mmCIF file of C-alpha atoms and ligand atoms in Angstrom:
data_model
loop_
_atom_site.group_PDB
_atom_site.id
_atom_site.type_symbol
_atom_site.label_atom_id
_atom_site.label_comp_id
_atom_site.label_asym_id
_atom_site.label_seq_id
_atom_site.Cartn_x
_atom_site.Cartn_y
_atom_site.Cartn_z
ATOM 1 C CA MET N 1 -11.907 78.936 -35.153
ATOM 2 C CA THR N 2 -12.961 79.105 -31.448
ATOM 3 C CA GLY N 3 -11.395 77.784 -28.519
ATOM 4 C CA LYS N 4 -9.111 75.315 -29.815
ATOM 5 C CA ARG N 5 -6.000 76.988 -28.271
ATOM 6 C CA ARG N 6 -7.603 78.070 -25.187
ATOM 7 C CA LEU N 7 -8.958 74.471 -24.460
ATOM 8 C CA HIS N 8 -5.341 73.174 -24.754
ATOM 9 C CA GLN N 9 -4.180 75.555 -21.854
ATOM 10 C CA GLN N 10 -7.106 74.619 -19.770
ATOM 11 C CA ILE N 11 -6.086 71.071 -20.280
ATOM 12 C CA SER N 12 -2.856 71.548 -19.225
ATOM 13 C CA ALA N 13 -4.057 73.367 -16.109
ATOM 14 C CA HIS N 14 -6.716 70.956 -14.891
ATOM 15 C CA ASN N 15 -5.277 67.475 -15.565
ATOM 16 C CA PRO N 16 -7.920 65.791 -17.636
ATOM 17 C CA GLY N 17 -10.248 63.099 -16.811
ATOM 18 C CA LYS N 18 -9.883 63.079 -13.013
ATOM 19 C CA ILE N 19 -12.978 63.632 -11.003
ATOM 20 C CA ALA N 20 -13.336 63.688 -7.086
ATOM 21 C CA VAL N 21 -13.905 60.678 -5.721
ATOM 22 C CA SER N 22 -16.923 61.648 -3.694
ATOM 23 C CA ASP N 23 -18.715 62.495 -6.967
ATOM 24 C CA SER N 24 -18.338 58.609 -8.144
ATOM 25 C CA VAL N 25 -20.950 56.038 -8.427
ATOM 26 C CA LEU N 26 -18.718 53.464 -9.919
ATOM 27 C CA SER N 27 -15.202 53.425 -8.797
ATOM 28 C CA ILE N 28 -13.067 50.823 -10.769
ATOM 29 C CA ARG N 29 -9.623 50.615 -9.115
ATOM 30 C CA GLY N 30 -6.662 48.965 -10.348
ATOM 31 C CA LEU N 31 -8.389 46.020 -12.274
ATOM 32 C CA SER N 32 -6.311 43.322 -13.782
ATOM 33 C CA LYS N 33 -7.186 40.326 -15.919
ATOM 34 C CA ALA N 34 -5.606 37.509 -17.865
ATOM 35 C CA PHE N 35 -6.960 34.528 -19.507
ATOM 36 C CA GLY N 36 -4.321 31.810 -19.769
ATOM 37 C CA GLY N 37 -1.518 33.949 -19.562
ATOM 38 C CA LEU N 38 -2.717 36.572 -21.796
ATOM 39 C CA LYS N 39 -3.154 39.991 -20.361
ATOM 40 C CA VAL N 40 -6.470 41.206 -21.227
ATOM 41 C CA LEU N 41 -6.800 44.027 -18.708
ATOM 42 C CA THR N 42 -3.723 45.835 -16.991
ATOM 43 C CA ASP N 43 -4.447 48.284 -14.020
ATOM 44 C CA ILE N 44 -7.572 49.751 -15.232
ATOM 45 C CA SER N 45 -8.977 52.569 -12.766
ATOM 46 C CA LEU N 46 -12.062 54.749 -13.722
ATOM 47 C CA GLU N 47 -14.239 56.975 -11.862
ATOM 48 C CA VAL N 48 -17.682 57.245 -13.208
ATOM 49 C CA SER N 49 -19.944 60.190 -11.782
ATOM 50 C CA GLN N 50 -23.607 60.020 -11.320
ATOM 51 C CA GLY N 51 -25.540 60.649 -14.664
ATOM 52 C CA GLU N 52 -22.326 60.622 -16.608
ATOM 53 C CA PHE N 53 -22.408 59.294 -20.368
ATOM 54 C CA ILE N 54 -18.801 57.005 -20.624
ATOM 55 C CA THR N 55 -17.808 55.403 -23.805
ATOM 56 C CA LEU N 56 -15.189 52.788 -23.936
ATOM 57 C CA LEU N 57 -13.612 53.108 -27.432
ATOM 58 C CA GLY N 58 -10.905 50.617 -28.467
ATOM 59 C CA PRO N 59 -9.679 48.251 -31.288
ATOM 60 C CA SER N 60 -11.205 44.601 -31.252
ATOM 61 C CA GLY N 61 -9.646 42.556 -28.738
ATOM 62 C CA CYS N 62 -8.303 45.427 -26.190
ATOM 63 C CA GLY N 63 -10.510 44.242 -23.336
ATOM 64 C CA LYS N 64 -13.714 46.250 -23.559
ATOM 65 C CA THR N 65 -16.198 43.609 -23.202
ATOM 66 C CA THR N 66 -13.890 42.108 -20.510
ATOM 67 C CA LEU N 67 -14.118 45.260 -18.396
ATOM 68 C CA LEU N 68 -17.743 45.285 -18.647
ATOM 69 C CA ARG N 69 -17.833 41.646 -17.633
ATOM 70 C CA LEU N 70 -16.014 42.487 -14.462
ATOM 71 C CA VAL N 71 -17.927 45.213 -13.809
ATOM 72 C CA ALA N 72 -21.255 43.374 -14.131
ATOM 73 C CA GLY N 73 -19.740 40.653 -12.144
ATOM 74 C CA PHE N 74 -19.536 37.806 -14.761
ATOM 75 C CA GLU N 75 -15.990 37.529 -14.471
ATOM 76 C CA LYS N 76 -13.549 37.914 -11.303
ATOM 77 C CA PRO N 77 -10.534 40.212 -11.325
ATOM 78 C CA ASP N 78 -7.017 39.124 -10.551
ATOM 79 C CA ARG N 79 -6.324 42.004 -9.287
ATOM 80 C CA GLY N 80 -8.278 45.363 -8.123
ATOM 81 C CA SER N 81 -11.876 46.238 -7.065
ATOM 82 C CA VAL N 82 -15.116 47.493 -8.169
ATOM 83 C CA TYR N 83 -17.117 49.918 -5.846
ATOM 84 C CA LEU N 84 -20.780 51.000 -6.327
ATOM 85 C CA ASP N 85 -21.611 54.179 -4.129
ATOM 86 C CA GLY N 86 -18.386 53.663 -2.249
ATOM 87 C CA VAL N 87 -19.265 49.884 -1.497
ATOM 88 C CA ASP N 88 -16.901 47.067 -2.725
ATOM 89 C CA ILE N 89 -19.101 44.916 -4.779
ATOM 90 C CA SER N 90 -16.180 42.886 -6.131
ATOM 91 C CA SER N 91 -17.150 39.701 -4.478
ATOM 92 C CA LEU N 92 -20.838 40.122 -5.167
ATOM 93 C CA PRO N 93 -22.551 37.865 -7.799
ATOM 94 C CA PRO N 94 -24.192 39.782 -10.770
ATOM 95 C CA GLU N 95 -27.820 39.739 -9.596
ATOM 96 C CA LYS N 96 -26.644 41.295 -6.202
ATOM 97 C CA ARG N 97 -24.939 44.371 -8.227
ATOM 98 C CA GLN N 98 -27.165 47.134 -8.985
ATOM 99 C CA VAL N 99 -25.548 47.105 -12.841
ATOM 100 C CA ASN N 100 -27.132 45.883 -15.832
ATOM 101 C CA THR N 101 -25.866 44.688 -19.318
ATOM 102 C CA VAL N 102 -27.472 45.370 -22.846
ATOM 103 C CA PHE N 103 -25.582 43.151 -24.874
ATOM 104 C CA GLN N 104 -24.998 43.371 -28.704
ATOM 105 C CA SER N 105 -26.948 40.331 -29.346
ATOM 106 C CA TYR N 106 -29.822 41.653 -27.444
ATOM 107 C CA ALA N 107 -30.282 38.063 -25.834
ATOM 108 C CA LEU N 108 -34.195 38.319 -25.683
ATOM 109 C CA PHE N 109 -36.359 35.217 -25.032
ATOM 110 C CA PRO N 110 -37.912 34.369 -28.424
ATOM 111 C CA HIS N 111 -40.995 32.544 -26.955
ATOM 112 C CA MET N 112 -42.082 35.570 -24.740
ATOM 113 C CA THR N 113 -43.726 38.671 -25.515
ATOM 114 C CA VAL N 114 -42.270 41.891 -24.899
ATOM 115 C CA ALA N 115 -43.676 42.584 -22.017
ATOM 116 C CA ALA N 116 -42.765 39.130 -20.625
ATOM 117 C CA ASN N 117 -39.119 39.807 -21.660
ATOM 118 C CA VAL N 118 -39.170 42.840 -19.583
ATOM 119 C CA ALA N 119 -40.902 41.616 -16.615
ATOM 120 C CA PHE N 120 -38.932 38.275 -16.363
ATOM 121 C CA GLY N 121 -35.930 39.653 -14.386
ATOM 122 C CA LEU N 122 -38.432 41.287 -11.758
ATOM 123 C CA GLU N 123 -40.313 38.144 -11.311
ATOM 124 C CA LEU N 124 -37.261 36.214 -10.510
ATOM 125 C CA LYS N 125 -36.873 38.973 -7.837
ATOM 126 C CA GLY N 126 -40.400 38.448 -6.392
ATOM 127 C CA PHE N 127 -42.164 41.047 -7.755
ATOM 128 C CA ARG N 128 -45.840 40.241 -8.645
ATOM 129 C CA GLY N 129 -49.230 41.888 -9.679
ATOM 130 C CA ARG N 130 -49.843 45.707 -9.861
ATOM 131 C CA GLU N 131 -46.379 46.793 -8.926
ATOM 132 C CA LEU N 132 -44.840 44.343 -11.571
ATOM 133 C CA ASN N 133 -47.155 45.662 -14.314
ATOM 134 C CA ASP N 134 -46.578 49.228 -13.380
ATOM 135 C CA ARG N 135 -42.706 49.033 -13.380
ATOM 136 C CA VAL N 136 -42.656 46.957 -16.842
ATOM 137 C CA ASN N 137 -45.190 49.840 -18.379
ATOM 138 C CA GLN N 138 -42.949 52.484 -17.313
ATOM 139 C CA ALA N 139 -40.084 50.743 -18.684
ATOM 140 C CA LEU N 140 -41.638 50.073 -21.833
ATOM 141 C CA ASP N 141 -42.824 53.744 -21.713
ATOM 142 C CA GLN N 142 -38.970 54.791 -21.502
ATOM 143 C CA VAL N 143 -38.436 53.212 -24.678
ATOM 144 C CA ARG N 144 -41.454 53.916 -26.371
ATOM 145 C CA MET N 145 -42.606 50.393 -26.853
ATOM 146 C CA ARG N 146 -45.605 50.368 -24.643
ATOM 147 C CA GLU N 147 -48.021 49.641 -27.937
ATOM 148 C CA LEU N 148 -45.825 46.558 -28.929
ATOM 149 C CA ALA N 149 -46.082 45.076 -25.309
ATOM 150 C CA ASP N 150 -47.968 41.928 -26.656
ATOM 151 C CA ARG N 151 -45.566 41.218 -29.557
ATOM 152 C CA TYR N 152 -43.170 38.347 -29.981
ATOM 153 C CA PRO N 153 -39.301 39.278 -30.456
ATOM 154 C CA GLY N 154 -39.109 37.407 -33.802
ATOM 155 C CA ARG N 155 -41.728 40.169 -35.124
ATOM 156 C CA LEU N 156 -39.799 43.014 -34.111
ATOM 157 C CA SER N 157 -37.374 44.996 -36.129
ATOM 158 C CA GLY N 158 -33.622 45.389 -34.919
ATOM 159 C CA GLY N 159 -34.063 48.642 -33.451
ATOM 160 C CA GLN N 160 -37.368 47.751 -31.632
ATOM 161 C CA GLN N 161 -35.572 44.634 -30.216
ATOM 162 C CA GLN N 162 -32.538 46.926 -28.852
ATOM 163 C CA ARG N 163 -35.338 49.014 -27.107
ATOM 164 C CA VAL N 164 -36.664 46.045 -25.526
ATOM 165 C CA ALA N 165 -33.413 44.811 -24.485
ATOM 166 C CA ILE N 166 -32.758 48.472 -22.762
ATOM 167 C CA ALA N 167 -36.250 48.076 -21.315
ATOM 168 C CA ARG N 168 -35.375 44.790 -19.665
ATOM 169 C CA ALA N 169 -32.094 46.456 -18.466
ATOM 170 C CA VAL N 170 -33.600 49.499 -16.972
ATOM 171 C CA VAL N 171 -36.518 48.002 -15.534
ATOM 172 C CA ASN N 172 -34.210 47.058 -12.831
ATOM 173 C CA THR N 173 -33.370 50.631 -12.093
ATOM 174 C CA PRO N 174 -29.758 50.083 -12.113
ATOM 175 C CA ARG N 175 -27.458 52.455 -10.695
ATOM 176 C CA VAL N 176 -25.033 51.922 -14.051
ATOM 177 C CA LEU N 177 -26.322 50.837 -17.367
ATOM 178 C CA LEU N 178 -23.485 48.625 -19.475
ATOM 179 C CA LEU N 179 -23.760 48.716 -23.032
ATOM 180 C CA ASP N 180 -21.691 46.453 -24.945
ATOM 181 C CA GLU N 181 -21.911 47.640 -28.510
ATOM 182 C CA PRO N 182 -25.778 47.774 -28.780
ATOM 183 C CA LEU N 183 -25.890 49.793 -31.886
ATOM 184 C CA SER N 184 -23.567 47.789 -33.903
ATOM 185 C CA ALA N 185 -26.167 45.457 -35.670
ATOM 186 C CA LEU N 186 -28.329 48.507 -37.004
ATOM 187 C CA ASP N 187 -28.041 50.378 -40.178
ATOM 188 C CA ALA N 188 -26.271 53.737 -40.005
ATOM 189 C CA ARG N 189 -29.928 55.688 -40.345
ATOM 190 C CA LEU N 190 -31.329 53.882 -37.576
ATOM 191 C CA ARG N 191 -28.243 53.658 -35.542
ATOM 192 C CA ARG N 192 -28.223 57.715 -35.520
ATOM 193 C CA ASP N 193 -31.918 57.683 -34.337
ATOM 194 C CA MET N 194 -31.016 55.263 -31.666
ATOM 195 C CA GLN N 195 -28.013 57.098 -30.417
ATOM 196 C CA ILE N 196 -30.203 60.311 -30.079
ATOM 197 C CA GLU N 197 -32.717 57.834 -28.187
ATOM 198 C CA LEU N 198 -30.085 56.808 -25.860
ATOM 199 C CA LYS N 199 -29.100 60.022 -24.915
ATOM 200 C CA ARG N 200 -32.498 60.942 -24.257
ATOM 201 C CA LEU N 201 -33.103 57.947 -22.133
ATOM 202 C CA GLN N 202 -29.850 58.721 -20.039
ATOM 203 C CA ARG N 203 -30.802 62.163 -19.292
ATOM 204 C CA GLU N 204 -34.355 61.042 -18.287
ATOM 205 C CA LEU N 205 -33.271 58.089 -15.871
ATOM 206 C CA GLY N 206 -30.045 60.378 -14.541
ATOM 207 C CA ILE N 207 -27.926 57.303 -14.469
ATOM 208 C CA ALA N 208 -24.601 56.513 -15.709
ATOM 209 C CA PHE N 209 -24.296 54.869 -18.895
ATOM 210 C CA ILE N 210 -20.872 52.969 -19.998
ATOM 211 C CA LEU N 211 -21.149 52.248 -23.741
ATOM 212 C CA VAL N 212 -18.676 50.174 -25.614
ATOM 213 C CA THR N 213 -18.245 51.007 -29.353
ATOM 214 C CA HIS N 214 -15.533 50.696 -32.114
ATOM 215 C CA ASP N 215 -17.291 53.782 -33.632
ATOM 216 C CA GLN N 216 -15.319 57.257 -32.756
ATOM 217 C CA ASP N 217 -17.784 59.454 -34.119
ATOM 218 C CA GLU N 218 -20.428 57.789 -31.832
ATOM 219 C CA ALA N 219 -17.815 58.136 -28.913
ATOM 220 C CA LEU N 220 -17.347 61.605 -29.668
ATOM 221 C CA SER N 221 -20.811 62.600 -30.242
ATOM 222 C CA MET N 222 -22.455 61.041 -27.290
ATOM 223 C CA SER N 223 -19.856 61.091 -24.444
ATOM 224 C CA ASP N 224 -19.199 63.082 -21.529
ATOM 225 C CA ARG N 225 -16.019 61.366 -21.282
ATOM 226 C CA VAL N 226 -14.304 59.038 -23.522
ATOM 227 C CA VAL N 227 -11.942 56.109 -22.410
ATOM 228 C CA VAL N 228 -9.364 55.460 -25.315
ATOM 229 C CA MET N 229 -8.038 51.858 -24.732
ATOM 230 C CA GLN N 230 -4.791 50.339 -26.183
ATOM 231 C CA ASP N 231 -4.172 46.686 -25.867
ATOM 232 C CA SER N 232 -4.973 46.091 -22.373
ATOM 233 C CA ARG N 233 -4.549 49.323 -20.755
ATOM 234 C CA ILE N 234 -6.362 52.638 -20.846
ATOM 235 C CA ALA N 235 -4.302 55.224 -23.298
ATOM 236 C CA GLN N 236 -6.510 58.179 -22.332
ATOM 237 C CA ILE N 237 -9.509 59.381 -20.358
ATOM 238 C CA GLY N 238 -10.920 62.723 -21.375
ATOM 239 C CA THR N 239 -13.823 64.557 -22.977
ATOM 240 C CA PRO N 240 -14.349 64.211 -26.593
ATOM 241 C CA ARG N 241 -12.588 67.798 -27.226
ATOM 242 C CA GLU N 242 -9.695 66.579 -25.102
ATOM 243 C CA VAL N 243 -8.944 63.469 -26.738
ATOM 244 C CA TYR N 244 -9.330 64.905 -30.225
ATOM 245 C CA GLU N 245 -7.708 68.259 -29.671
ATOM 246 C CA ASP N 246 -4.989 66.912 -27.167
ATOM 247 C CA PRO N 247 -4.314 63.422 -27.578
ATOM 248 C CA ALA N 248 -2.341 61.788 -24.968
ATOM 249 C CA ASN N 249 0.079 60.046 -27.584
ATOM 250 C CA LEU N 250 0.408 59.014 -31.364
ATOM 251 C CA TYR N 251 -1.934 56.023 -30.773
ATOM 252 C CA VAL N 252 -5.039 57.802 -29.752
ATOM 253 C CA ALA N 253 -4.401 60.890 -32.368
ATOM 254 C CA ARG N 254 -4.158 58.168 -34.918
ATOM 255 C CA PHE N 255 -7.497 56.140 -33.557
ATOM 256 C CA ILE N 256 -9.585 59.298 -33.155
ATOM 257 C CA GLY N 257 -10.397 61.275 -36.317
ATOM 258 C CA ASP N 258 -8.176 61.672 -39.379
ATOM 259 C CA ILE N 259 -4.617 63.293 -38.984
ATOM 260 C CA ASN N 260 -1.707 64.540 -41.064
ATOM 261 C CA LEU N 261 1.607 63.548 -39.253
ATOM 262 C CA PHE N 262 4.829 65.705 -39.973
ATOM 263 C CA PRO N 263 7.888 64.008 -38.881
ATOM 264 C CA GLY N 264 10.411 66.065 -37.233
ATOM 265 C CA THR N 265 13.125 66.969 -34.779
ATOM 266 C CA VAL N 266 13.218 69.110 -31.746
ATOM 267 C CA ILE N 267 15.801 72.060 -32.148
ATOM 268 C CA GLY N 268 14.989 74.027 -29.098
ATOM 269 C CA ARG N 269 12.749 75.815 -26.654
ATOM 270 C CA ASN N 270 11.540 79.433 -26.816
ATOM 271 C CA GLY N 271 10.035 79.984 -23.230
ATOM 272 C CA LYS N 272 7.724 77.511 -21.659
ATOM 273 C CA ASN N 273 5.159 77.090 -24.523
ATOM 274 C CA GLU N 274 7.064 77.089 -27.881
ATOM 275 C CA LEU N 275 9.326 74.645 -29.449
ATOM 276 C CA GLN N 276 11.535 75.074 -32.507
ATOM 277 C CA VAL N 277 11.162 72.015 -34.525
ATOM 278 C CA GLN N 278 12.965 70.915 -37.994
ATOM 279 C CA ILE N 279 10.525 69.617 -40.308
ATOM 280 C CA PHE N 280 12.051 68.537 -43.463
ATOM 281 C CA ASP N 281 13.645 71.709 -44.840
ATOM 282 C CA ARG N 282 12.040 74.154 -42.626
ATOM 283 C CA ARG N 283 12.496 75.296 -38.924
ATOM 284 C CA VAL N 284 9.018 75.729 -37.569
ATOM 285 C CA LEU N 285 7.733 77.095 -34.087
ATOM 286 C CA ALA N 286 5.140 74.909 -32.439
ATOM 287 C CA ARG N 287 3.466 75.341 -29.560
ATOM 288 C CA SER N 288 3.915 72.691 -26.772
ATOM 289 C CA ASP N 289 4.437 72.683 -22.984
ATOM 290 C CA LYS N 290 5.732 68.904 -23.046
ATOM 291 C CA ALA N 291 9.138 67.886 -21.867
ATOM 292 C CA LEU N 292 10.707 67.373 -25.111
ATOM 293 C CA GLN N 293 14.507 67.858 -25.506
ATOM 294 C CA PRO N 294 16.578 68.962 -28.535
ATOM 295 C CA GLY N 295 17.555 66.203 -30.706
ATOM 296 C CA GLN N 296 14.347 64.145 -29.971
ATOM 297 C CA LEU N 297 12.270 62.758 -32.777
ATOM 298 C CA VAL N 298 8.584 64.169 -32.859
ATOM 299 C CA GLN N 299 5.518 64.341 -35.313
ATOM 300 C CA LEU N 300 3.687 67.335 -35.619
ATOM 301 C CA LEU N 301 0.031 66.516 -35.868
ATOM 302 C CA LEU N 302 -2.486 68.425 -38.094
ATOM 303 C CA ARG N 303 -6.062 67.425 -38.464
ATOM 304 C CA PRO N 304 -7.216 67.839 -42.077
ATOM 305 C CA GLU N 305 -9.322 71.166 -40.813
ATOM 306 C CA ASP N 306 -6.094 72.549 -39.542
ATOM 307 C CA LEU N 307 -4.566 72.751 -42.903
ATOM 308 C CA ARG N 308 -4.899 75.688 -45.308
ATOM 309 C CA LEU N 309 -4.282 75.734 -49.146
ATOM 310 C CA THR N 310 -3.028 78.801 -50.710
ATOM 311 C CA GLU N 311 -0.448 79.835 -53.560
ATOM 312 C CA ASP N 312 0.678 82.845 -51.665
ATOM 313 C CA ALA N 313 1.245 81.935 -48.126
ATOM 314 C CA ALA N 314 2.177 85.148 -45.920
ATOM 315 C CA GLU N 315 6.019 85.202 -45.379
ATOM 316 C CA LYS N 316 5.827 84.406 -41.951
ATOM 317 C CA VAL N 317 3.757 81.512 -41.762
ATOM 318 C CA PRO N 318 5.507 78.082 -42.473
ATOM 319 C CA PHE N 319 4.541 76.397 -45.371
ATOM 320 C CA PHE N 320 5.201 73.165 -47.762
ATOM 321 C CA TRP N 321 5.146 72.830 -51.394
ATOM 322 C CA GLY N 322 3.003 70.300 -52.795
ATOM 323 C CA SER N 323 0.799 68.854 -55.705
ATOM 324 C CA ILE N 324 -2.804 68.448 -55.731
ATOM 325 C CA MET N 325 -3.691 64.840 -55.956
ATOM 326 C CA GLU N 326 -7.402 64.820 -55.606
ATOM 327 C CA ARG N 327 -10.218 67.240 -54.877
ATOM 328 C CA SER N 328 -13.583 65.788 -53.380
ATOM 329 C CA TYR N 329 -16.534 68.040 -53.116
ATOM 330 C CA ARG N 330 -18.686 66.864 -49.726
ATOM 331 C CA GLY N 331 -21.477 69.628 -49.921
ATOM 332 C CA SER N 332 -20.251 71.780 -47.060
ATOM 333 C CA THR N 333 -16.398 71.076 -47.099
ATOM 334 C CA LEU N 334 -13.945 70.419 -50.015
ATOM 335 C CA ASP N 335 -11.499 67.645 -49.122
ATOM 336 C CA THR N 336 -8.273 67.805 -50.731
ATOM 337 C CA THR N 337 -5.301 65.252 -51.160
ATOM 338 C CA ILE N 338 -1.803 66.744 -51.548
ATOM 339 C CA HIS N 339 1.446 65.147 -52.286
ATOM 340 C CA LEU N 340 4.147 67.148 -50.538
ATOM 341 C CA ASP N 341 7.410 67.489 -52.477
ATOM 342 C CA ALA N 342 9.131 66.241 -48.968
ATOM 343 C CA GLY N 343 7.641 63.144 -49.476
ATOM 344 C CA PRO N 344 4.153 62.503 -47.453
ATOM 345 C CA VAL N 345 0.737 62.753 -48.570
ATOM 346 C CA VAL N 346 -1.677 64.869 -46.451
ATOM 347 C CA ARG N 347 -5.163 65.724 -46.411
ATOM 348 C CA ALA N 348 -7.131 69.252 -45.898
ATOM 349 C CA CYS N 349 -10.552 69.723 -45.133
ATOM 350 C CA GLU N 350 -11.951 73.109 -45.909
ATOM 351 C CA PHE N 351 -15.234 74.706 -45.533
ATOM 352 C CA PHE N 352 -16.855 75.413 -48.944
ATOM 353 C CA ASP N 353 -16.496 78.961 -49.976
ATOM 354 C CA GLU N 354 -17.517 79.488 -53.585
ATOM 355 C CA ASP N 355 -16.507 83.198 -53.652
ATOM 356 C CA ASP N 356 -12.959 82.100 -52.948
ATOM 357 C CA PRO N 357 -11.129 81.917 -56.152
ATOM 358 C CA ASP N 358 -8.642 79.643 -54.472
ATOM 359 C CA PHE N 359 -11.337 77.059 -54.174
ATOM 360 C CA ASP N 360 -10.618 76.471 -58.129
ATOM 361 C CA TYR N 361 -7.224 74.354 -57.827
ATOM 362 C CA ARG N 362 -7.008 71.516 -60.325
ATOM 363 C CA VAL N 363 -5.520 67.950 -59.951
ATOM 364 C CA GLY N 364 -1.711 68.534 -60.583
ATOM 365 C CA GLU N 365 -1.588 72.141 -59.682
ATOM 366 C CA ARG N 366 1.084 73.528 -57.315
ATOM 367 C CA VAL N 367 0.159 74.762 -53.725
ATOM 368 C CA LYS N 368 1.510 75.835 -50.736
ATOM 369 C CA VAL N 369 0.415 73.880 -47.679
ATOM 370 C CA SER N 370 0.342 75.929 -44.372
ATOM 371 C CA TRP N 371 -1.610 75.507 -40.958
ATOM 372 C CA VAL N 372 -3.566 77.925 -38.294
ATOM 373 C CA GLN N 373 -0.751 78.670 -36.144
ATOM 374 C CA GLY N 374 -1.114 77.268 -32.633
ATOM 375 C CA TRP N 375 -3.255 74.302 -33.739
ATOM 376 C CA GLU N 376 -0.550 72.001 -34.107
ATOM 377 C CA VAL N 377 0.199 69.381 -31.409
ATOM 378 C CA VAL N 378 3.572 67.951 -31.059
ATOM 379 C CA LEU N 379 3.782 64.398 -29.952
ATOM 380 C CA PRO N 380 7.225 62.282 -29.249
ATOM 381 C CA ASP N 381 7.642 59.742 -32.029
ATOM 382 C CA GLU N 382 7.010 56.126 -31.102
ATOM 383 C CA ASP N 383 7.499 52.751 -32.864
ATOM 384 C CA PRO N 384 4.071 52.614 -34.800
ATOM 385 C CA THR N 385 4.133 49.025 -33.409
ATOM 386 C CA HIS N 386 3.436 49.880 -29.883
HETATM 387 N N1 ATP G 401 -13.491 33.720 -21.528
HETATM 388 C C1 ATP G 401 -12.511 34.018 -22.135
HETATM 389 N N2 ATP G 401 -11.494 33.071 -22.483
HETATM 390 C C2 ATP G 401 -10.266 33.316 -22.748
HETATM 391 N N3 ATP G 401 -9.859 34.440 -23.471
HETATM 392 C C3 ATP G 401 -10.852 35.234 -23.267
HETATM 393 C C4 ATP G 401 -12.203 35.096 -22.822
HETATM 394 N N4 ATP G 401 -12.799 36.739 -22.915
HETATM 395 C C5 ATP G 401 -11.990 36.928 -23.462
HETATM 396 N N5 ATP G 401 -11.032 36.683 -23.870
HETATM 397 C C6 ATP G 401 -9.946 37.041 -24.642
HETATM 398 O O1 ATP G 401 -9.505 38.353 -24.233
HETATM 399 C C7 ATP G 401 -9.217 39.543 -25.192
HETATM 400 C C8 ATP G 401 -10.208 40.630 -25.211
HETATM 401 O O2 ATP G 401 -11.484 40.214 -25.381
HETATM 402 P P1 ATP G 401 -12.680 41.075 -25.040
HETATM 403 O O3 ATP G 401 -13.750 40.577 -25.652
HETATM 404 O O4 ATP G 401 -12.767 41.796 -24.021
HETATM 405 O O5 ATP G 401 -12.273 42.221 -26.420
HETATM 406 P P2 ATP G 401 -13.026 43.357 -26.903
HETATM 407 O O6 ATP G 401 -12.458 44.723 -26.906
HETATM 408 O O7 ATP G 401 -14.308 43.405 -26.250
HETATM 409 O O8 ATP G 401 -13.176 42.924 -28.426
HETATM 410 P P3 ATP G 401 -14.335 43.463 -29.565
HETATM 411 O O9 ATP G 401 -14.161 44.783 -29.892
HETATM 412 O O10 ATP G 401 -14.145 42.504 -30.660
HETATM 413 O O11 ATP G 401 -15.477 42.983 -28.952
HETATM 414 C C9 ATP G 401 -9.302 38.848 -26.592
HETATM 415 O O12 ATP G 401 -8.060 38.377 -26.929
HETATM 416 C C10 ATP G 401 -10.226 37.551 -26.163
HETATM 417 O O13 ATP G 401 -10.097 36.663 -27.090
HETATM 418 MG MG1 MG G 402 -16.477 43.141 -27.045
#
């Protein structure tokens, strides 16, 4: 129950996602890219701090891989530039940029041992003998693969191959490591282990990581900041809490986490931070400092954990009648699907409390659905096709 409201005020005050340019190790400024007339990236700007863990989150085809390829130098932008430590690297070839990429496919050389795979890039750069060995061993230690240095990739598990791919990138001591869905081929359990490993490695190396993922849980749990992409643009940059608790628009709200939406119309404003909103047959008060005008169509966003079910909601708390459609026990929480009399189906997620008799709802039972006041987010309604 802590902090949700407080965070909201902090966000408004501090302008999320902005950091001083002087902190930046990587600075992406106004990048645009089209392939054969199709806009793949439009005016992308992002400042990445030293040692920061950034994730790029977005649906297939929104331009995540293309953005990494522009940063790494495998593609040329139509417009915009990339700076590393304040130096414009836009016209440098990939091998001259202190940026390395770990690809989803790992791309290991099958005919070379683990150690030879890791050494390959350094050899091209002219490293030999003792120094080469030391650096390869250090990189293998960092990913805990020293014992398997003489194996061939074909005899490694997916997770082990992934570690070699990471060692091959970090052996070049990049300023920024780019990771394009590196965990997507791993099963759920291994994926969680590798997430923890990656965080550890990033802390040890102290370099910036930019990780591409489809997986919102991965993005929220691993990142200092999340970049949510929508089509070819950035929809929001913020800390995991900011994008979850104060999404910039309905697209971000839908993309990250589960949501319940209550459609409404703005009736008026009470002071700076409160709106009167008509929702179905009720007028409710909702916290919002957004510039929303009377008559404007909005959606009241409530996460499943914001909703409360009761048979006797206190009179002042707004509530909607509904019928229980489904209850599912999930260990620490109890999830409930409710069909509201006004039409929508909503989902509530409550911490399991066996001493509370209210937890005995049966399918079909009538309940009042209310929410924790102040936890609602009001967003302008928008065409869902955008
Ligand atoms: N070299 C290319 N030539 C033509 N079109 C391309 C090229 N590379 C990417 N595209 C197109 O650009 C768009 C964005 O591709 P990109 O690979 O960046 O998406 P993504 O966000 O990484 O998707 P996914 O999550 O599926 O990996 C897609 O429509 C893709 O078909
Ligand atoms: Mg991709």
